[in-house]
């Protein structure tokens, strides 16, 4: 029975739609269904953190509605439908009490924002922005407000800081790390980005955590671990993302940091695959667009009869801080090497080499950003 059932994709983000497009390039008739808890609009998530710089509202960011996508890709799309479980033994997806049979199942259900404790996140003036719905809400909240406090100095926190400044707002960033983007950038490159953001008017409180947020008629008060108190109108929490794994774990699938898959993007359950922000591919969770596009191409080939392992070359991450253009290929944690840093003002070229002189990673800012492609060619692939 499951042989005639559709290939079911859960999630209508870049992973779900990229896979559907790649499948359609190979097979125009394959029965295909997408189930998504949101409205199914196709949009480019990276645009969320350049909304003010590019002058885009939430509606302008939505490239196509679900109906148009369903027609274009010749597939059924069930929107506003939350999958509540999966049953790999019977090849069924659970939607409350409804059961829906699949031939192959693809989990493309993304990552959740990490929620800070209730003392911080419980306040109505704290929001996070991880999808178009969040963005729509945020743009409504922005009306008539001027002072923003950003919790988190990672890639997304820094991008929102730059974007909000470009929108003419007051921006303060608070984070427990002592530098911006600690997982991505070496100190010198992080300093360059921070200096450039400060020159734009962003204020930083690093090395200290927000312990509580309260509100009154004057706005929100962010109480810091060092006793200081910051006053703002709205607080944006951008402290990181965690792959959605709970439904997979409940169904008995192997999970680690993400849903564990092999190079064919196959989970530990037969006929169940995963890609994108929710997936851990041979130990690596890469929550970026380039890895998910490569995964979508490989998986489409596999699902249409040509088993194709995903390959990941070195993929530089571009940080969308226009005040200090930045690109980085962080070395893999186990790599043993040292940073060589060249720096003139906010132009930094930081190269991570091993004892033999091989380039294992890099970060470039300002004028050096043009070197990113050439440098990436020298860095070993993530999955050869
Ligand atoms: P998502 O887009 O999160 O999609 C998940 C989908 O699953 C959604 O449709 C959701 O509704 C659905 N879903 C979840 N649970 C269920 C359920 N139980 N039942 C049904 N449906 C469900 N990457 C870059 O490479 N470059 C950038 O410049 C960049 N900028 C970024 C800026 C921001 C602000 C953010 C937040 C991310 C950025 N990223 C960037 C990361 C990149 O956008 C993501 O890696 C990518 O969009 C993830 O796509 P996805 O389809 O895997 O997940």
XYZ file of C-alpha atoms and ligand atoms in Angstrom:
437
model
C 0.000 0.000 0.000
C 2.799 2.434 0.859
C 4.278 1.929 -2.648
C 1.498 3.954 -4.254
C 1.483 6.517 -1.475
C 3.163 9.888 -2.070
C 6.624 10.990 -1.104
C 5.790 13.231 1.847
C 7.933 16.256 2.743
C 7.342 17.833 6.148
C 8.233 21.538 6.101
C 7.912 24.341 3.543
C 11.169 26.162 4.219
C 14.093 26.361 1.824
C 14.858 22.664 2.413
C 11.348 21.424 1.640
C 10.891 23.578 -1.457
C 14.436 23.023 -2.763
C 13.890 19.287 -2.551
C 10.481 19.517 -4.267
C 12.019 21.544 -7.125
C 14.914 19.118 -7.535
C 12.503 16.156 -7.531
C 10.376 17.780 -10.212
C 13.440 18.318 -12.431
C 13.889 14.543 -12.399
C 10.312 13.252 -12.316
C 7.258 15.303 -13.222
C 4.739 12.640 -12.135
C 6.064 11.329 -8.820
C 3.203 11.652 -6.283
C 4.368 14.364 -3.945
C 2.848 15.943 -0.850
C 4.092 18.682 1.453
C 2.773 19.192 4.981
C 3.592 22.386 6.808
C 2.574 24.028 10.050
C 2.907 27.519 8.537
C 1.100 29.129 5.583
C 3.398 27.490 3.039
C 4.579 30.758 1.482
C 7.923 30.355 -0.264
C 10.485 32.866 0.973
C 14.197 33.236 1.458
C 14.845 33.142 5.195
C 18.198 34.998 5.001
C 16.219 38.061 3.879
C 14.638 38.325 7.353
C 17.745 40.036 8.704
C 18.027 42.586 5.883
C 14.395 43.758 5.904
C 15.106 47.392 6.830
C 18.269 47.678 4.734
C 16.394 46.452 1.676
C 13.100 48.081 2.651
C 11.002 44.891 2.591
C 7.849 44.155 4.574
C 6.814 40.588 5.429
C 4.418 40.454 2.463
C 7.161 41.637 0.126
C 9.468 38.885 1.381
C 6.943 36.138 0.530
C 7.881 35.193 -3.019
C 4.985 32.831 -3.749
C 1.934 31.625 -1.880
C 1.300 27.934 -1.169
C -1.409 27.672 -3.859
C 0.920 28.936 -6.574
C 3.718 26.668 -5.354
C 1.390 23.632 -5.361
C 0.469 24.337 -8.956
C 3.995 25.091 -10.092
C 5.403 21.945 -8.475
C 2.404 19.717 -9.178
C 2.036 18.602 -5.575
C -0.486 18.725 -2.739
C 0.408 21.169 0.011
C -1.364 20.989 3.340
C -0.803 24.275 5.132
C -1.376 25.163 8.810
C -1.084 21.444 9.533
C 1.073 20.386 12.453
C 2.558 16.905 12.245
C 2.324 15.391 15.722
C 4.155 12.122 15.178
C 5.565 9.634 12.702
C 5.240 5.864 12.623
C 8.077 4.359 10.579
C 6.783 0.787 11.089
C 3.466 1.473 9.349
C 4.874 4.223 7.076
C 2.451 6.797 8.471
C 2.555 10.459 9.421
C 0.344 11.420 12.375
C -1.641 14.626 12.323
C -3.544 14.468 15.592
C -5.784 11.413 15.178
C -5.389 11.359 11.390
C -2.915 8.928 9.805
C -1.458 9.493 6.374
C 0.564 6.869 4.506
C 3.857 7.721 2.792
C 6.126 5.803 0.450
C 9.165 7.840 1.508
C 9.188 10.510 4.178
C 11.454 13.559 4.270
C 11.860 15.555 7.467
C 12.616 19.183 6.552
C 11.111 20.718 9.642
C 13.972 23.042 10.590
C 15.156 24.287 13.966
C 13.574 25.941 16.985
C 14.847 29.133 18.532
C 16.521 28.534 21.859
C 14.287 30.055 24.503
C 15.911 31.762 27.456
C 14.434 31.062 30.931
C 10.992 32.514 31.697
C 12.485 35.368 33.721
C 13.696 36.702 30.357
C 11.452 35.168 27.689
C 8.250 35.382 29.722
C 8.012 39.137 29.198
C 5.637 40.212 26.420
C 8.190 42.630 25.016
C 10.647 39.856 24.146
C 10.382 38.297 20.698
C 12.512 36.221 18.356
C 12.491 36.181 14.572
C 13.016 32.829 12.892
C 10.323 32.706 10.221
C 8.077 34.915 8.151
C 5.267 34.821 10.721
C 7.667 36.014 13.451
C 8.872 38.704 11.078
C 5.325 39.892 10.375
C 4.653 40.148 14.123
C 7.971 41.926 14.678
C 7.274 44.528 11.983
C 3.909 45.262 13.664
C 5.625 45.607 17.050
C 8.227 47.983 15.631
C 5.594 50.608 14.812
C 6.094 53.631 17.042
C 9.084 52.107 18.856
C 12.704 53.224 18.705
C 14.938 51.474 21.256
C 15.862 47.829 20.675
C 17.851 45.506 22.881
C 19.253 42.453 21.158
C 20.127 39.397 23.236
C 22.865 37.411 21.490
C 25.905 38.497 19.502
C 26.050 35.589 17.061
C 25.671 35.889 13.302
C 21.949 36.547 13.450
C 22.205 39.004 16.371
C 24.889 41.013 14.540
C 22.902 41.007 11.298
C 19.772 42.283 13.054
C 21.870 44.909 14.872
C 23.182 46.271 11.569
C 19.767 46.080 9.926
C 17.961 47.869 12.759
C 20.575 50.654 12.706
C 19.987 50.985 8.981
C 16.309 51.310 9.839
C 17.167 54.268 12.097
C 16.606 52.540 15.464
C 18.695 52.655 18.656
C 20.361 49.291 19.158
C 22.057 47.730 22.184
C 23.509 44.217 22.045
C 23.905 42.068 25.171
C 25.717 38.712 25.200
C 27.644 36.554 27.674
C 30.456 35.940 25.155
C 33.370 38.353 25.255
C 33.400 38.780 21.456
C 30.821 38.791 18.665
C 30.231 35.562 16.672
C 32.501 33.418 18.887
C 31.785 30.176 17.031
C 32.442 31.678 13.634
C 35.180 34.315 13.880
C 38.616 34.567 15.478
C 39.074 37.519 17.814
C 40.610 39.977 15.332
C 37.794 39.557 12.793
C 35.191 39.770 15.566
C 36.745 43.037 16.764
C 36.549 44.456 13.252
C 32.818 43.689 13.025
C 32.166 45.051 16.516
C 34.158 48.255 15.808
C 32.264 48.817 12.578
C 28.899 48.264 14.277
C 29.931 50.632 17.090
C 30.898 53.241 14.498
C 27.339 52.880 13.154
C 26.035 53.627 16.648
C 25.375 50.143 18.079
C 26.178 49.792 21.811
C 27.594 46.495 23.135
C 27.450 44.886 26.575
C 29.576 41.759 26.143
C 30.701 39.281 28.781
C 27.451 39.682 30.677
C 24.127 37.871 30.444
C 20.584 39.197 30.648
C 19.073 37.695 33.795
C 15.567 39.088 33.657
C 13.330 41.347 31.609
C 10.510 43.356 33.125
C 8.111 45.847 31.593
C 6.075 48.863 32.584
C 4.420 51.712 30.726
C 7.831 53.213 29.883
C 8.982 50.061 28.057
C 11.146 47.039 28.848
C 13.922 46.813 31.418
C 16.702 44.297 30.813
C 18.482 43.369 34.046
C 22.072 42.245 33.504
C 24.192 39.869 35.563
C 26.533 42.704 36.591
C 23.680 44.654 38.174
C 23.222 47.110 35.290
C 19.766 47.790 33.857
C 19.046 48.708 30.251
C 15.883 50.454 29.167
C 14.363 49.688 25.756
C 11.069 49.438 23.884
C 11.452 45.938 22.495
C 13.823 43.037 23.185
C 14.852 40.628 20.451
C 16.182 37.280 21.569
C 18.689 35.854 19.064
C 20.564 33.378 21.223
C 20.673 30.490 18.789
C 18.763 27.659 17.179
C 18.388 23.991 18.014
C 17.421 21.350 15.403
C 13.886 20.007 15.923
C 14.473 16.432 17.047
C 11.743 15.543 19.562
C 9.206 13.934 17.176
C 12.024 11.976 15.537
C 13.318 10.760 18.892
C 9.785 9.753 19.979
C 9.497 7.687 16.797
C 12.715 5.861 17.704
C 14.984 7.572 15.164
C 18.596 8.147 16.129
C 19.195 11.723 17.131
C 22.281 13.558 18.339
C 22.475 17.318 18.076
C 20.209 16.932 15.031
C 18.370 14.023 13.401
C 21.203 11.673 12.486
C 21.516 10.821 8.800
C 24.151 9.204 6.630
C 25.589 10.603 3.400
C 22.405 9.514 1.570
C 20.448 11.681 4.044
C 18.808 8.479 5.328
C 17.809 8.386 8.999
C 18.034 5.203 11.074
C 14.419 4.364 10.062
C 13.731 2.787 6.700
C 12.400 5.179 4.027
C 12.746 8.221 6.296
C 15.200 10.964 5.292
C 16.109 14.387 6.704
C 17.827 17.531 5.444
C 18.316 21.185 6.329
C 18.407 22.754 9.771
C 16.984 19.645 11.490
C 19.571 17.198 10.144
C 22.941 16.060 11.442
C 24.898 14.705 8.485
C 27.743 12.472 9.638
C 28.052 14.464 12.845
C 27.731 17.937 11.267
C 24.774 20.288 11.697
C 25.194 23.153 9.222
C 22.296 25.583 9.422
C 22.995 27.414 6.160
C 21.553 27.584 2.680
C 24.426 26.136 0.622
C 24.585 22.823 2.522
C 20.828 22.319 2.282
C 20.838 23.022 -1.470
C 23.556 20.406 -2.016
C 21.575 18.009 0.193
C 18.365 18.650 -1.779
C 20.088 17.849 -5.105
C 21.620 14.637 -3.786
C 18.426 13.493 -2.066
C 16.295 14.125 -5.170
C 18.614 11.834 -7.112
C 18.454 9.182 -4.399
C 14.653 9.309 -4.159
C 14.288 8.934 -7.925
C 16.407 5.821 -8.129
C 20.045 6.990 -8.262
C 21.533 6.703 -4.754
C 23.760 9.790 -4.467
C 25.798 10.668 -1.378
C 25.830 14.369 -0.522
C 29.153 16.170 -0.978
C 30.021 19.367 0.828
C 32.979 21.424 -0.267
C 34.263 24.261 1.892
C 31.342 26.705 2.062
C 32.172 30.206 3.284
C 29.500 31.793 5.475
C 28.732 35.380 4.467
C 27.771 37.634 7.359
C 25.248 40.264 6.237
C 26.730 43.191 8.158
C 27.048 45.790 5.368
C 29.065 48.088 7.667
C 31.776 45.415 7.717
C 31.411 42.739 5.023
C 32.599 39.435 6.468
C 33.088 35.879 5.265
C 34.293 32.897 7.235
C 35.080 29.221 6.914
C 35.607 28.189 10.542
C 38.057 25.324 11.007
C 36.559 22.036 12.149
C 36.856 21.789 15.953
C 39.230 18.839 15.869
C 41.636 20.647 13.520
C 44.964 21.442 15.126
C 46.481 24.692 13.930
C 47.001 28.369 14.623
C 45.698 31.701 13.342
C 47.878 34.043 11.240
C 46.292 37.468 11.334
C 46.864 40.478 9.110
C 44.985 43.597 10.046
C 44.651 47.177 8.835
C 41.793 48.900 10.652
C 38.635 46.870 10.066
C 40.185 44.952 7.175
C 41.234 41.585 8.563
C 42.633 38.492 6.892
C 42.861 35.648 9.417
C 44.140 32.309 8.140
C 44.078 29.097 10.158
C 46.936 26.770 9.203
C 48.300 23.485 10.526
C 51.990 22.809 11.201
C 52.497 21.758 7.568
C 51.132 25.139 6.428
C 47.848 23.784 4.981
C 44.940 26.209 5.135
C 42.183 24.695 7.334
C 39.912 27.712 7.784
C 39.750 31.477 7.465
C 37.896 34.686 8.230
C 38.111 37.822 6.100
C 36.535 41.225 6.706
C 36.318 44.535 4.872
C 38.552 44.796 1.783
C 39.749 41.198 2.175
C 36.285 39.746 1.606
C 36.949 39.563 -2.146
C 39.437 36.774 -1.380
C 36.793 34.431 0.042
C 36.262 32.233 -3.033
C 39.974 31.825 -3.708
C 40.615 30.945 -0.058
C 37.650 28.532 0.084
C 39.195 26.553 -2.782
C 42.240 25.847 -0.598
C 40.268 24.667 2.459
C 39.548 20.914 2.660
C 35.953 19.865 1.902
C 33.566 19.239 4.802
C 32.289 16.016 3.232
C 34.508 14.853 0.388
P 12.874 26.193 8.068
O 12.966 27.322 7.115
O 12.861 26.497 9.512
O 11.564 25.389 7.680
C 10.968 24.471 8.548
C 9.564 24.198 8.077
O 9.028 23.106 8.811
C 8.592 25.348 8.264
O 7.770 25.431 7.129
C 7.780 24.927 9.492
O 6.496 25.498 9.490
C 7.731 23.425 9.267
N 7.473 22.618 10.474
C 8.185 22.563 11.611
N 7.672 21.667 12.464
C 6.600 21.115 11.837
C 5.646 20.119 12.194
N 5.702 19.458 13.364
N 4.658 19.838 11.312
C 4.600 20.468 10.105
N 5.478 21.391 9.718
C 6.475 21.719 10.565
N 21.875 30.946 5.862
C 22.770 31.286 4.895
O 23.329 30.396 4.245
N 23.047 32.590 4.622
C 22.456 33.602 5.295
O 22.740 34.773 5.016
C 21.510 33.294 6.325
N 20.871 34.268 7.005
C 19.949 33.934 7.945
C 19.279 34.951 8.620
C 18.323 34.650 9.576
C 17.627 35.756 10.288
C 18.041 33.289 9.888
C 17.009 32.956 10.942
C 18.703 32.269 9.229
C 19.658 32.588 8.248
N 20.329 31.567 7.547
C 21.246 31.924 6.576
C 20.032 30.146 7.768
C 19.058 29.607 6.698
O 18.072 30.571 6.464
C 18.459 28.291 7.166
O 19.517 27.356 7.249
C 17.383 27.716 6.239
O 16.445 28.693 5.872
C 16.696 26.536 6.914
O 15.691 26.020 6.099
P 14.849 24.730 6.518
O 13.895 24.513 5.402
O 15.760 23.619 6.884
O 14.078 25.145 7.849
